[in-house]
Coordinates of C-alpha atoms in Angstrom, one line a residue:
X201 CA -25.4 -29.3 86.1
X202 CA -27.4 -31.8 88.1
X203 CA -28.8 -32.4 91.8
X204 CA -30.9 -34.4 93.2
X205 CA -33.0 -32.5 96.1
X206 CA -34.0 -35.0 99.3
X207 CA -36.7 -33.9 101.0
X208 CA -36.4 -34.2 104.8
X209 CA -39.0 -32.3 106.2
X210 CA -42.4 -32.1 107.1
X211 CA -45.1 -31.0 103.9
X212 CA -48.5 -30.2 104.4
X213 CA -50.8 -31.9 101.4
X214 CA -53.6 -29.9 100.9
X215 CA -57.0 -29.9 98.9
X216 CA -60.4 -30.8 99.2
X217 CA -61.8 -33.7 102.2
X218 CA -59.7 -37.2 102.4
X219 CA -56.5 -35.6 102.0
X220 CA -53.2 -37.3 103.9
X221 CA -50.5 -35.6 105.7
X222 CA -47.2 -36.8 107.3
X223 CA -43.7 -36.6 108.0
X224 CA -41.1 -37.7 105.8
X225 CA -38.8 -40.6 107.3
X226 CA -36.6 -40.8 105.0
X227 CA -35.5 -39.5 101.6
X228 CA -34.7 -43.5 100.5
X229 CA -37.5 -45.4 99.4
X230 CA -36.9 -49.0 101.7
X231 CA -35.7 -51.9 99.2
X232 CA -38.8 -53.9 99.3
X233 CA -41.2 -51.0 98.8
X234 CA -41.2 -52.7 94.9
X235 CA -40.0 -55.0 92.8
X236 CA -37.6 -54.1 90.0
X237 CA -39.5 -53.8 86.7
X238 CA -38.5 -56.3 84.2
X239 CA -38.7 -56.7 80.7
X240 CA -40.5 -59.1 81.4
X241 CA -43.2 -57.2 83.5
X242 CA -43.3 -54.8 81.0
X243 CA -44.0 -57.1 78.0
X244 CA -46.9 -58.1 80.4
X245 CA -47.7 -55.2 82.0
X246 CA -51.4 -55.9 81.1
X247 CA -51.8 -59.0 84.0
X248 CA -50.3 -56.5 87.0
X249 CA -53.5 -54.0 86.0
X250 CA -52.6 -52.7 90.2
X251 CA -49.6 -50.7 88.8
X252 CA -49.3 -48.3 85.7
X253 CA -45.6 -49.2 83.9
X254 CA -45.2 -47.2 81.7
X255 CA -46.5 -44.1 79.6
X256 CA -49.5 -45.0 78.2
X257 CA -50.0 -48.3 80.1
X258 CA -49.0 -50.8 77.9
X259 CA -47.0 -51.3 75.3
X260 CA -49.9 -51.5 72.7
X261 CA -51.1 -47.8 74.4
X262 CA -54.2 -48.5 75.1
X263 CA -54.7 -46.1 78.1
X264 CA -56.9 -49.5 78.9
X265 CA -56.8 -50.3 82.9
X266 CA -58.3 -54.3 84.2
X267 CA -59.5 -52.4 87.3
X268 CA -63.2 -52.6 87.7
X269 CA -63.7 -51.9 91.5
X270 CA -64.7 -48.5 90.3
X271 CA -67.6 -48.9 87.4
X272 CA -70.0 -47.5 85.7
X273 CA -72.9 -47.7 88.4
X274 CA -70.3 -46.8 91.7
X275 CA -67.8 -43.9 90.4
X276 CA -70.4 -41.2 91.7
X277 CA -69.0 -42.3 94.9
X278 CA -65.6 -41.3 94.0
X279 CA -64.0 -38.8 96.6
X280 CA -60.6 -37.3 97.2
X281 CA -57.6 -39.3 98.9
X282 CA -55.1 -37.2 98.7
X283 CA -53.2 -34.5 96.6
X284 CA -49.8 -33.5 96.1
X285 CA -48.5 -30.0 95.5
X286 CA -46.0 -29.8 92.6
X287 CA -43.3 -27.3 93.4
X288 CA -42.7 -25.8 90.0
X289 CA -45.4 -23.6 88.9
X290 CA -45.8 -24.7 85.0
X291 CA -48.5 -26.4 83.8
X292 CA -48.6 -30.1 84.5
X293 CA -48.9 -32.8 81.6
X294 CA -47.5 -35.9 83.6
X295 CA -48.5 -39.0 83.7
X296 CA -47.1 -40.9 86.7
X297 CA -46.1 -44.3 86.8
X298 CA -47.1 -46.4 89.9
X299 CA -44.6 -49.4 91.0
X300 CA -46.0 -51.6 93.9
X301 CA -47.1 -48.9 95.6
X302 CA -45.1 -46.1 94.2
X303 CA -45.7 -43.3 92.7
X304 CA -43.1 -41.1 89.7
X305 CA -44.4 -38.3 89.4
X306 CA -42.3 -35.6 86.4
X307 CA -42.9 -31.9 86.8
X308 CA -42.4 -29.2 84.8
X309 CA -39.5 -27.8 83.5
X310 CA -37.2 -31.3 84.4
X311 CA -37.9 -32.6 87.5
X312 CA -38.8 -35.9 88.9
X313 CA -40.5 -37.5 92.4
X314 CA -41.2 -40.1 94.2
X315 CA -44.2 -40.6 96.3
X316 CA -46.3 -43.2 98.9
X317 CA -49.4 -43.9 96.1
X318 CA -51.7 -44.6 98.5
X319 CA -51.1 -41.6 100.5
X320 CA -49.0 -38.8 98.4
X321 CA -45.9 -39.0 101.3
X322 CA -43.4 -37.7 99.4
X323 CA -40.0 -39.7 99.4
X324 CA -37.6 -37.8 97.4
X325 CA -37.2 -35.3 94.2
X326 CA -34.8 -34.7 91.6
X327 CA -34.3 -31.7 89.5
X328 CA -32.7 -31.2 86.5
X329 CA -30.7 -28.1 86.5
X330 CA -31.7 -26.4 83.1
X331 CA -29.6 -23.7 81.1
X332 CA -31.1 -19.7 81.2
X333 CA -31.0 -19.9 77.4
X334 CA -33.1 -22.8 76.4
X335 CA -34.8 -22.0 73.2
X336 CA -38.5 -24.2 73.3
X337 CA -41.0 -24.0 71.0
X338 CA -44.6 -24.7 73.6
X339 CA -43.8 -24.6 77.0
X340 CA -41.8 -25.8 79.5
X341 CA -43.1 -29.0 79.6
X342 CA -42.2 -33.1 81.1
X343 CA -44.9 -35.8 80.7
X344 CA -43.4 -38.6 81.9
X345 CA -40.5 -40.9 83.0
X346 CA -39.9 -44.7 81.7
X347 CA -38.8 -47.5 84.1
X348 CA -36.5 -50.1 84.1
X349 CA -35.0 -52.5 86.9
X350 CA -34.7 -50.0 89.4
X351 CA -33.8 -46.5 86.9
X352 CA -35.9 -44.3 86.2
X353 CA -35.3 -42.7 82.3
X354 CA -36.4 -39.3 82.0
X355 CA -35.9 -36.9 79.0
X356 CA -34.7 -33.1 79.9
X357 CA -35.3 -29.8 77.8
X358 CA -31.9 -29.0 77.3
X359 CA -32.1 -32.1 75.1
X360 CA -30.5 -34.6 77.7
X361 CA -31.7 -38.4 78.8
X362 CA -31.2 -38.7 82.3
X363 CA -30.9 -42.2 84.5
X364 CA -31.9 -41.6 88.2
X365 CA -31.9 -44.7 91.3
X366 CA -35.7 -45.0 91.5
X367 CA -35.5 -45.7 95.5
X368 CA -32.9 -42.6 96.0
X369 CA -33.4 -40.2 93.6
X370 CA -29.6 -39.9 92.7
X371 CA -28.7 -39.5 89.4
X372 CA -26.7 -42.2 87.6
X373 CA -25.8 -40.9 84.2
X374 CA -27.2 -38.3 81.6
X375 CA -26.4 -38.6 77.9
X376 CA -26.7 -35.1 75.5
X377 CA -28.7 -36.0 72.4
X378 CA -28.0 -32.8 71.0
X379 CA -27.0 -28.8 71.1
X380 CA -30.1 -27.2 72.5
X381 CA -29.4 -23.9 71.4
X382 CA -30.2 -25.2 68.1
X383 CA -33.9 -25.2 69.5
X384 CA -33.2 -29.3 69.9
X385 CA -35.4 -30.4 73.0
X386 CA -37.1 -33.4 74.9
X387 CA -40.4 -33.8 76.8
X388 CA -41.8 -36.8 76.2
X389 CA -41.8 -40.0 78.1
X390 CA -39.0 -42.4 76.8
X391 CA -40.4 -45.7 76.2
X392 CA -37.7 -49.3 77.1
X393 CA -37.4 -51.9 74.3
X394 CA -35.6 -54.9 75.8
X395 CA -32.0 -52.9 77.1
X396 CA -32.6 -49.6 75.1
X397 CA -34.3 -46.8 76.4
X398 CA -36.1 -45.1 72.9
X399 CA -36.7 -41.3 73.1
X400 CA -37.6 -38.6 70.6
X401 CA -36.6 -35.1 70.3
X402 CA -38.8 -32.0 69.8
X403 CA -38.4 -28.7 68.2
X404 CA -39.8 -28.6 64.9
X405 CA -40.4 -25.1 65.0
X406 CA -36.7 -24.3 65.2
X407 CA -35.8 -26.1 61.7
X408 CA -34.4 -29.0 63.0
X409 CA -33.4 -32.2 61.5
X410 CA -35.8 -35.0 63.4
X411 CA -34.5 -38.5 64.7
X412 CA -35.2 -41.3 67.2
X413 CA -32.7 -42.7 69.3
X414 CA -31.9 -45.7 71.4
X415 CA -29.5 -45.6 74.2
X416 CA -28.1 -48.3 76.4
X417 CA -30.5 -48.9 79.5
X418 CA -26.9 -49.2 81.8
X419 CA -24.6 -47.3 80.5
X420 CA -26.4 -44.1 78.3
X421 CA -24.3 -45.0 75.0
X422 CA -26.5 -44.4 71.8
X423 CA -26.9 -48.0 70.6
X424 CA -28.9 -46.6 67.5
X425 CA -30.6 -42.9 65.8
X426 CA -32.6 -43.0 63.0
X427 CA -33.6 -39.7 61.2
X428 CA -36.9 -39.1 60.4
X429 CA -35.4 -37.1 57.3
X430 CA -33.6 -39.2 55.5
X431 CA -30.0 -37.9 53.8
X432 CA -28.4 -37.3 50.7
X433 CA -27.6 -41.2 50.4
X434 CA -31.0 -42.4 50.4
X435 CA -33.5 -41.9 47.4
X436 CA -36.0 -40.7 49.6
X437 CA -34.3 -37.5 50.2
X438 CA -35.4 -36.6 46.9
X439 CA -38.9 -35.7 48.2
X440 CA -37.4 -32.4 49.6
X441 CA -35.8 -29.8 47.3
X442 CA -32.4 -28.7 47.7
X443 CA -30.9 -28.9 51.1
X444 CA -34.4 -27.8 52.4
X445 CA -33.8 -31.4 54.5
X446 CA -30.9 -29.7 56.5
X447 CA -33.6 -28.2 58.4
X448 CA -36.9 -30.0 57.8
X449 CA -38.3 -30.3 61.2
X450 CA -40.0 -33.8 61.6
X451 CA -39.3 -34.5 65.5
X452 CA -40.6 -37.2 67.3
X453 CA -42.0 -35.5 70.2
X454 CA -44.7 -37.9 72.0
X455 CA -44.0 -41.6 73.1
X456 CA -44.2 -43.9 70.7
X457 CA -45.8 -47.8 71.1
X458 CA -43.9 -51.2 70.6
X459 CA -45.0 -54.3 69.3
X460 CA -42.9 -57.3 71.1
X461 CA -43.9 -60.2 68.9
X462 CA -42.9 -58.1 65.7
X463 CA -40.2 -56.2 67.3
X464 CA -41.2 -53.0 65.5
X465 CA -41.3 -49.9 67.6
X466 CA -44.3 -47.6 66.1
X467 CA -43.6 -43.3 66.2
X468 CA -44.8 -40.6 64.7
X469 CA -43.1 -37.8 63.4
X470 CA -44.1 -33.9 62.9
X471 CA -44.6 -31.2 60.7
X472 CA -41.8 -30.5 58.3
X473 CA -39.9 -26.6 58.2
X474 CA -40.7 -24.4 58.0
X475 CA -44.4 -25.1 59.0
X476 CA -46.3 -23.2 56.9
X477 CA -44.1 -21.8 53.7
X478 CA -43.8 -25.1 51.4
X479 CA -42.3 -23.1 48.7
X480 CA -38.5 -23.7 50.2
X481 CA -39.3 -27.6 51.1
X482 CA -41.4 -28.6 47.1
X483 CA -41.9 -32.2 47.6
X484 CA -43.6 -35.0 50.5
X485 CA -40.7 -33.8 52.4
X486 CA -40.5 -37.6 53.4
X487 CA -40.4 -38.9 56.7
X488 CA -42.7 -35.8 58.2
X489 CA -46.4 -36.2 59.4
X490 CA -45.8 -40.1 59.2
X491 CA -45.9 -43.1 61.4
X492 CA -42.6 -45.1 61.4
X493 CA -42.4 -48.7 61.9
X494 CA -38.9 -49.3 63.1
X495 CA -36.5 -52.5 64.1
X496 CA -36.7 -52.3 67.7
X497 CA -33.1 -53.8 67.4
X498 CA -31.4 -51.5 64.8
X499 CA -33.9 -49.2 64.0
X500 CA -33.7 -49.9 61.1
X501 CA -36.7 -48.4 58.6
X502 CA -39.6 -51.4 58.4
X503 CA -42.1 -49.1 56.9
X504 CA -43.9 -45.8 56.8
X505 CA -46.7 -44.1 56.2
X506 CA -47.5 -40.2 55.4
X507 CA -50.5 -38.8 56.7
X508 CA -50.2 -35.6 55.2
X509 CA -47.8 -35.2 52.0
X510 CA -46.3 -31.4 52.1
X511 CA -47.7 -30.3 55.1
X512 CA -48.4 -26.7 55.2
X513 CA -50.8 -26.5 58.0
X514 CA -48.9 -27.5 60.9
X515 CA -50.2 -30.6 61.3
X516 CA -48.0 -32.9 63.4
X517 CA -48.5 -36.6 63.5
X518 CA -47.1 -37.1 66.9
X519 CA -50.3 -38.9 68.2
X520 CA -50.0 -41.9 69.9
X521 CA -50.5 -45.2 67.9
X522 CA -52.9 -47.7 69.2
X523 CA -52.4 -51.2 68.6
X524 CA -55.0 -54.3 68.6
X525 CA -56.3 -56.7 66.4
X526 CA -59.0 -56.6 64.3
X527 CA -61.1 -58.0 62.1
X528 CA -61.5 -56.3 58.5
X529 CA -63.5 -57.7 55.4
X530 CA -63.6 -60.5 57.3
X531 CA -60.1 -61.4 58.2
X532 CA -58.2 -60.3 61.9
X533 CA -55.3 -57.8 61.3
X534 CA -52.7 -56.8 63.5
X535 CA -54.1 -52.7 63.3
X536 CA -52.9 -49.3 64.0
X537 CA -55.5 -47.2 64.9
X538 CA -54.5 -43.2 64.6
X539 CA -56.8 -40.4 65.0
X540 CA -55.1 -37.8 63.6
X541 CA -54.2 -34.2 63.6
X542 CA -54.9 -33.8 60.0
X543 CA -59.0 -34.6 61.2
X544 CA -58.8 -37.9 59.7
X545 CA -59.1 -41.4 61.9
X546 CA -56.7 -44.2 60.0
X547 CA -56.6 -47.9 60.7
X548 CA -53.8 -49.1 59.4
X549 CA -52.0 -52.7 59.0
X550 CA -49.2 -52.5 61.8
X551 CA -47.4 -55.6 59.7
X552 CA -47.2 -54.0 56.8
X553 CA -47.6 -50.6 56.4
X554 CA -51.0 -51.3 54.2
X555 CA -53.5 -48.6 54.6
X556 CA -56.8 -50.2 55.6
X557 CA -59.1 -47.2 56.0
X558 CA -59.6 -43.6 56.8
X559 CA -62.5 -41.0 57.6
X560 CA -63.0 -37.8 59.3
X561 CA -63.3 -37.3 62.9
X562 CA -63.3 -33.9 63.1
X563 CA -64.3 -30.7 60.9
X564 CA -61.9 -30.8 57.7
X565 CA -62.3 -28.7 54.6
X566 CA -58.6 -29.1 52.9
X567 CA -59.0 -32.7 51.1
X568 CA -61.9 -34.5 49.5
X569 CA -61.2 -37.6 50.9
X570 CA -57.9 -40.1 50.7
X571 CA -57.2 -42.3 47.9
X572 CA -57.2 -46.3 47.8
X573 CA -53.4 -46.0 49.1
X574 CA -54.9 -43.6 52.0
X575 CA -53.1 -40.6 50.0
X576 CA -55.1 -37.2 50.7
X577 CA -57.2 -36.3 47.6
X578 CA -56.7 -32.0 47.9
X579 CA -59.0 -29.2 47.5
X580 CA -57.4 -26.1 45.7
X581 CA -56.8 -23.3 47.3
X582 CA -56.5 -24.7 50.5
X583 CA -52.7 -23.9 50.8
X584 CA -51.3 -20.8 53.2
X585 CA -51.4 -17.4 51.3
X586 CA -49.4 -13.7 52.2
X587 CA -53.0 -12.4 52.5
X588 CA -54.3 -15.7 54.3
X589 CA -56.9 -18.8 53.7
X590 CA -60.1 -20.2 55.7
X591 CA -58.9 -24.1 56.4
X592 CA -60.0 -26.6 58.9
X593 CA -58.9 -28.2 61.1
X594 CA -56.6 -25.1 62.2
X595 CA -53.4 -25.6 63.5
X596 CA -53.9 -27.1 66.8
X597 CA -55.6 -29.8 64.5
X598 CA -58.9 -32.4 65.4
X599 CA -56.5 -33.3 68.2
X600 CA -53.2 -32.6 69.2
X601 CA -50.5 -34.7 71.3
X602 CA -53.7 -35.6 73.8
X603 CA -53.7 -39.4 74.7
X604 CA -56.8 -41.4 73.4
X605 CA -57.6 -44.5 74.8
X606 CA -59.8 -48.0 73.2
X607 CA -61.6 -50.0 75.3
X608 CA -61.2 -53.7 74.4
X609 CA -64.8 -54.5 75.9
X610 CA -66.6 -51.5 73.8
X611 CA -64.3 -51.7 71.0
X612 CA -64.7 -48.2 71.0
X613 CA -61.3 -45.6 70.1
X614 CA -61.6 -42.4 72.4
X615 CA -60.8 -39.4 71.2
X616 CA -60.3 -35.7 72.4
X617 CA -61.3 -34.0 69.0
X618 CA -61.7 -30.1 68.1
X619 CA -63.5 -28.5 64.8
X620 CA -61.5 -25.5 65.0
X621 CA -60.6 -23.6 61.4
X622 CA -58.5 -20.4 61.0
X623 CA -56.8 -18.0 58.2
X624 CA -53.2 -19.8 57.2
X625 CA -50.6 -17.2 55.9
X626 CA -47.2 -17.7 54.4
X627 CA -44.2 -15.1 55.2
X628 CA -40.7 -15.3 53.6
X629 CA -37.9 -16.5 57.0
X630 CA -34.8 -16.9 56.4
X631 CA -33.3 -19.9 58.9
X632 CA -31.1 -18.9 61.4
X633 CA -29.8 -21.5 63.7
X634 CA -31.3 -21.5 67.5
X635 CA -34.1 -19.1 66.0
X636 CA -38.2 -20.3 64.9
X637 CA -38.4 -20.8 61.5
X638 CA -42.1 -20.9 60.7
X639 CA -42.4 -19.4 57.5
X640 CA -45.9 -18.0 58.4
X641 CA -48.8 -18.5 61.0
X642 CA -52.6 -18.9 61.3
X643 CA -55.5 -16.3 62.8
X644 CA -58.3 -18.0 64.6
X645 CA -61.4 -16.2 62.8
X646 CA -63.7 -16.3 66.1
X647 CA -63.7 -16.6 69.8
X648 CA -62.4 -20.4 70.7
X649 CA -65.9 -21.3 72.4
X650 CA -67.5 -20.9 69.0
X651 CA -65.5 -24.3 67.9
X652 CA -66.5 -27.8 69.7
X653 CA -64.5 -29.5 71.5
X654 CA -65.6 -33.3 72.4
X655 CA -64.9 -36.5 73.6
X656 CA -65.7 -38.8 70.6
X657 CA -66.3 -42.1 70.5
X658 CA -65.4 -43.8 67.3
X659 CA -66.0 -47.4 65.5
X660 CA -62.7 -48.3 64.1
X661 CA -64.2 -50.5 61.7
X662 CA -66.4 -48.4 60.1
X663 CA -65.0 -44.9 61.4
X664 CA -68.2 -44.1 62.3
X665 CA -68.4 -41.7 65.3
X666 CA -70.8 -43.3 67.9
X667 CA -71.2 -40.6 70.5
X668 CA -69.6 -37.4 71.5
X669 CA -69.5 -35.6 74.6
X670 CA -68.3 -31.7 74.3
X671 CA -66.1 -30.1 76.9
X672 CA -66.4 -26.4 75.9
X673 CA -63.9 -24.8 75.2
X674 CA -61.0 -26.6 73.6
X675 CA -59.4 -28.8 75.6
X676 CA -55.8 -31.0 76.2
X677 CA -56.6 -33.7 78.4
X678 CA -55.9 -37.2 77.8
X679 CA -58.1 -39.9 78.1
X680 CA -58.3 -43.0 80.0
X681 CA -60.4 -46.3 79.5
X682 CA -60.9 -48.9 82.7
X683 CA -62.5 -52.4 82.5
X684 CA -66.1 -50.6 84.8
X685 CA -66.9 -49.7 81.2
X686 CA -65.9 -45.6 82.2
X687 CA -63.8 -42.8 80.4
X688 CA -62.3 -40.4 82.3
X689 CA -60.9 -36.8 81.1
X690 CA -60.8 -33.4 81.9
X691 CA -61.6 -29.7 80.9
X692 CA -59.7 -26.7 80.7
X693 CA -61.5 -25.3 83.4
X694 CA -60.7 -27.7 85.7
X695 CA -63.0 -30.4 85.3
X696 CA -62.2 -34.0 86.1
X697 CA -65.2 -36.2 84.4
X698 CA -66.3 -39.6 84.2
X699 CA -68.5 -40.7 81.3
X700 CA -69.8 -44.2 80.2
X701 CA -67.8 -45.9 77.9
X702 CA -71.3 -47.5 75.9
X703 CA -73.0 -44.0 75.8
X704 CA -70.9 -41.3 76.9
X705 CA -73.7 -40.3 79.3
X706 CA -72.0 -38.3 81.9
X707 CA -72.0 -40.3 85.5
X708 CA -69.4 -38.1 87.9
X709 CA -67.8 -34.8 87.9
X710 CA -66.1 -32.9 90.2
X711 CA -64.2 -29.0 89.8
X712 CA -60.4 -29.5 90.5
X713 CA -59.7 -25.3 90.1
X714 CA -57.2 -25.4 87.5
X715 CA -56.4 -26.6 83.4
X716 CA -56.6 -30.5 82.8
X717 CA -53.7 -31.0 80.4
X718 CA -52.8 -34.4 81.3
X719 CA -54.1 -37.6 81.4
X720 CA -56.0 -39.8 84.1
X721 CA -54.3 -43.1 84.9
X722 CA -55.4 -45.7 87.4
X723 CA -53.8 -48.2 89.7
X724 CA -54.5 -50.1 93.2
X725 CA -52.6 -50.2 96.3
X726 CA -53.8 -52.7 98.8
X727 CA -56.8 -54.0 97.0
X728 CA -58.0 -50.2 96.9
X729 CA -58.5 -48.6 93.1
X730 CA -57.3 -45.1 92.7
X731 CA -57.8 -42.4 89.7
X732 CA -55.0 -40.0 89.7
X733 CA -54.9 -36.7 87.5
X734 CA -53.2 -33.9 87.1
X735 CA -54.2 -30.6 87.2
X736 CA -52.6 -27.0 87.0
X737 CA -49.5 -28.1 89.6
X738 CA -51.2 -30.4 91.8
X739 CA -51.4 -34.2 91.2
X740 CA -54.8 -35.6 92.7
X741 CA -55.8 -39.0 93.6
X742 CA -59.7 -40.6 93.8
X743 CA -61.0 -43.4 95.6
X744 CA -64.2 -44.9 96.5
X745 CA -65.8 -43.7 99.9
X746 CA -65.2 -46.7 101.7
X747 CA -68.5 -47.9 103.4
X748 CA -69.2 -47.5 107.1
X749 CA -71.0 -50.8 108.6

């Protein structure tokens, strides 16, 4: 049920001034266009700062680029290089990778391409033949490929993980991690740990039973799952009544980070099902709303921690985890930093599990604060009700599945955060399989642009916020950090910003004509830095306006 799609003829790449066209020579990238991608380039993906490896960077996810041509007191001379028209018409949410000079671009539904990063030639495409009766829960959405030797890894909606020859396009194998019209899905990037290729699986809202898996990077077997619900054999089960964990939700649908000198591969899970009725599920419903620290060998359970105990407001903790070290009370800790959807910023000892420290980042009204263990302290009468209740953050949360980033040189964590509230109601559903099983909703009391929506800058050692910046109204761009002391995002009406990283005074904008709901990445071919983003179906890519003697 899959093809791979050469392109052989001529495409016209259109957009504002700077833009490149050409013909397409071939639909084979030529051998020494790059070098295959090692583990061992991976593990130090942070010294080759010219290419972008991997989802979020680096293993650590940073969204942190070395590049510094652009900075702080040039990127108002940033200008267009060259775009490239997507050919699906969904929304975009990739983020490309960039190998030596080229680009992997994923578009929407399950589609992959290969493109000339310095000039948007395309080389070849892929696309993943999809089912008519996928059953997805938020769109028909792809944000990224991993890389390893020369395979690509991407994951598929119809629940598949598919290998493809990153200089031909042709696939090489694709391995089923479950029956999609149970609602199962995939649309993250995967992320490589040494031979294995992890990936997560999505559909919460379908009642399904969450895991992670690792598969073989050569041959697609499964080398290991681990369920984010744990069964009838293990004492944790017990925090879900009944067989309410048959179809608890708690996927795993946003890359996870990886730790190589503890071997622990960080994740986090989501809501648990039905989303908002808690009366069928009494308990934590344990592994839901939690980061997992797994074996990166076995994935085997290290540790976890819960976020939000019985969740009942749809607040997944798929965010991203950001990894650095820190110094607390005096001491440098291996840290998790996690702003999450709940409204509350965690640090967290990646080692350990140990909760360190937690404090709002955005508007919250459902919890007085969290506990010495980092355990929510709850306000009554905060939980879903037939006739419905006031509760911030709504849904959508204080952010979402949006990429932050943390600059090393600020030591600032970057956040896209939203003060949103709305009216949570609870509904008797009865599960049926390959049908949403929600168990309620929530109304949005006001008009969206009444509830800010900011960039936020944050200390992670005191959680104080240090500066905001509001994109009006709310928006799903990631974020991206460089070493010229500059965070770049964008809007949902299409802008693509640049603010400074110390103030978040706004240096450069320009108006791209469709929703940012991806995030920026940077890279340099030939000594030249590039910003690429994506917005509505076009990727775009920025340089410097190179200077005329």
């Amino acid at each position: 049920i899959m093809k791979r799609l050469s392109i052989v003829l001529s495409l016209s790449l259109f957009g504002l001034g700077g833009v490149a066209t050409g013909q397409v020579p071939s639909s084979e990238i030529e051998t020494s266009s790059f070098e295959p991608v090692t583990w061992e380039r991976l593990v130090n993906a942070e010294e080759e700062p010219q290419n972008w490896l991997m989802y979020s960077g680096t293993f650590d996810s940073k969204r942190h680029s070395r590049l510094d041509q652009v900075h702080n007191r040039n990127v108002n001379r940033l200008e267009l290089k060259w775009t490239h028209q997507l050919s699906a018409l969904d929304r975009a949410e990739t983020t490309p990778l960039v190998v030596d000079g080229v680009m992997f671009i994923t578009e929407a539904p399950s589609n992959v391409l290969a493109v000339d990063a310095a000039t948007g030639r395309p080389y070849w495409r892929y696309e993943h033949e999809l089912p008519e009766d996928l059953r997805i829960c938020c769109g028909r959405n792809n944000r990224g490929v991993a890389i390893l030797g020369d395979t690509l890894y991407m994951s598929t909606l119809d629940a598949h993980l598919a290998a493809i020859d990153a200089r031909t396009g042709n696939l090489l194998w694709a391995s089923a991690a479950a029956d999609y019209r149970s609602g199962y899905s995939k649309t993250a990037a995967p992320l490589i740990v040494k031979d294995k290729v992890v990936t997560g699986i999505a559909g919460g809202e379908f009642g399904i039973r969450g895991f992670l898996d690792a598969y073989n990077a050569s041959t697609g077997t499964r080398d290991w799952r681990t369920y984010t619900i744990p069964g009838p054999d293990h004492p944790d089960n017990a925090s879900w009544s009944g067989d309410s964990w048959r179809t608890g939700g708690s996927p795993t649908w946003i890359t996870g980070s990886y730790d190589p000198e503890l071997d622990l591969v960080y994740w986090g899970t989501g809501n648990p099902g039905p989303d908002y009725n808690g009366d069928v599920r009494i308990g934590d419903n344990l592994y839901a709303d939690s980061a997992l620290a797994l074996d990166g060998d076995t994935g085997d359970l290290s540790w976890y921690f819960q976020f939000t105990p019985h969740d009942v407001h749809d607040w997944d903790a798929i965010q991203i985890p950001v990894l650095t070290d820190l110094e607390v009370d005096g001491r440098v800790r291996k840290v998790m930093m996690w702003a999450n959807r709940n409204a509350f910023f965690y640090v967290i000892d990646r080692e350990t599990g140990e909760y360190l420290s937690g404090t709002p980042f955005a508007k919250q009204t459902w919890a007085e604060g969290l506990d010495e263990n980092g355990r929510p302290i709850r306000r009554p009468n905060t939980f879903p009700t037939p006739e419905g209740v006031l509760v911030a953050p709504d849904a959508s949360g204080g952010t979402n599945w949006q990429s932050p980033a943390y600059s090393p040189r600020t030591e600032l964590f970057y956040v896209m955060a939203f003060d949103g509230e709305a009216e949570f109601y609870i509904r008797d559903e009865e599960y049926i399989d390959g049908e949403r099983f929600t168990g309620g909703g929530q109304q949005r009391m006001l008009p969206i642009d009444s509830y800010t929506s900011a960039v936020r800058a944050i200390d992670p050692r005191t959680g104080n916020r240090r500066w905001e910046y509001q994109v009006q109204p709310q928006t799903w761009s990631g974020l991206l950090s460089t070493a010229g002391d500059i965070v770049f995002g964008g809007t949902v009406d299409g802008y693509f910003y640049a603010l400074d990283a110390v103030s978040g005074e706004e240096l450069w904008h320009i108006s791209l004509g469709a929703e940012v709901r991806a995030a920026p990445m940077t890279y340099a071919v030939d000594g030249q830095q590039y910003v690429a983003i994506a917005a509505g179906n076009v990727v775009y890519s920025f340089g410097l306006i190179e200077e005329v003697d």
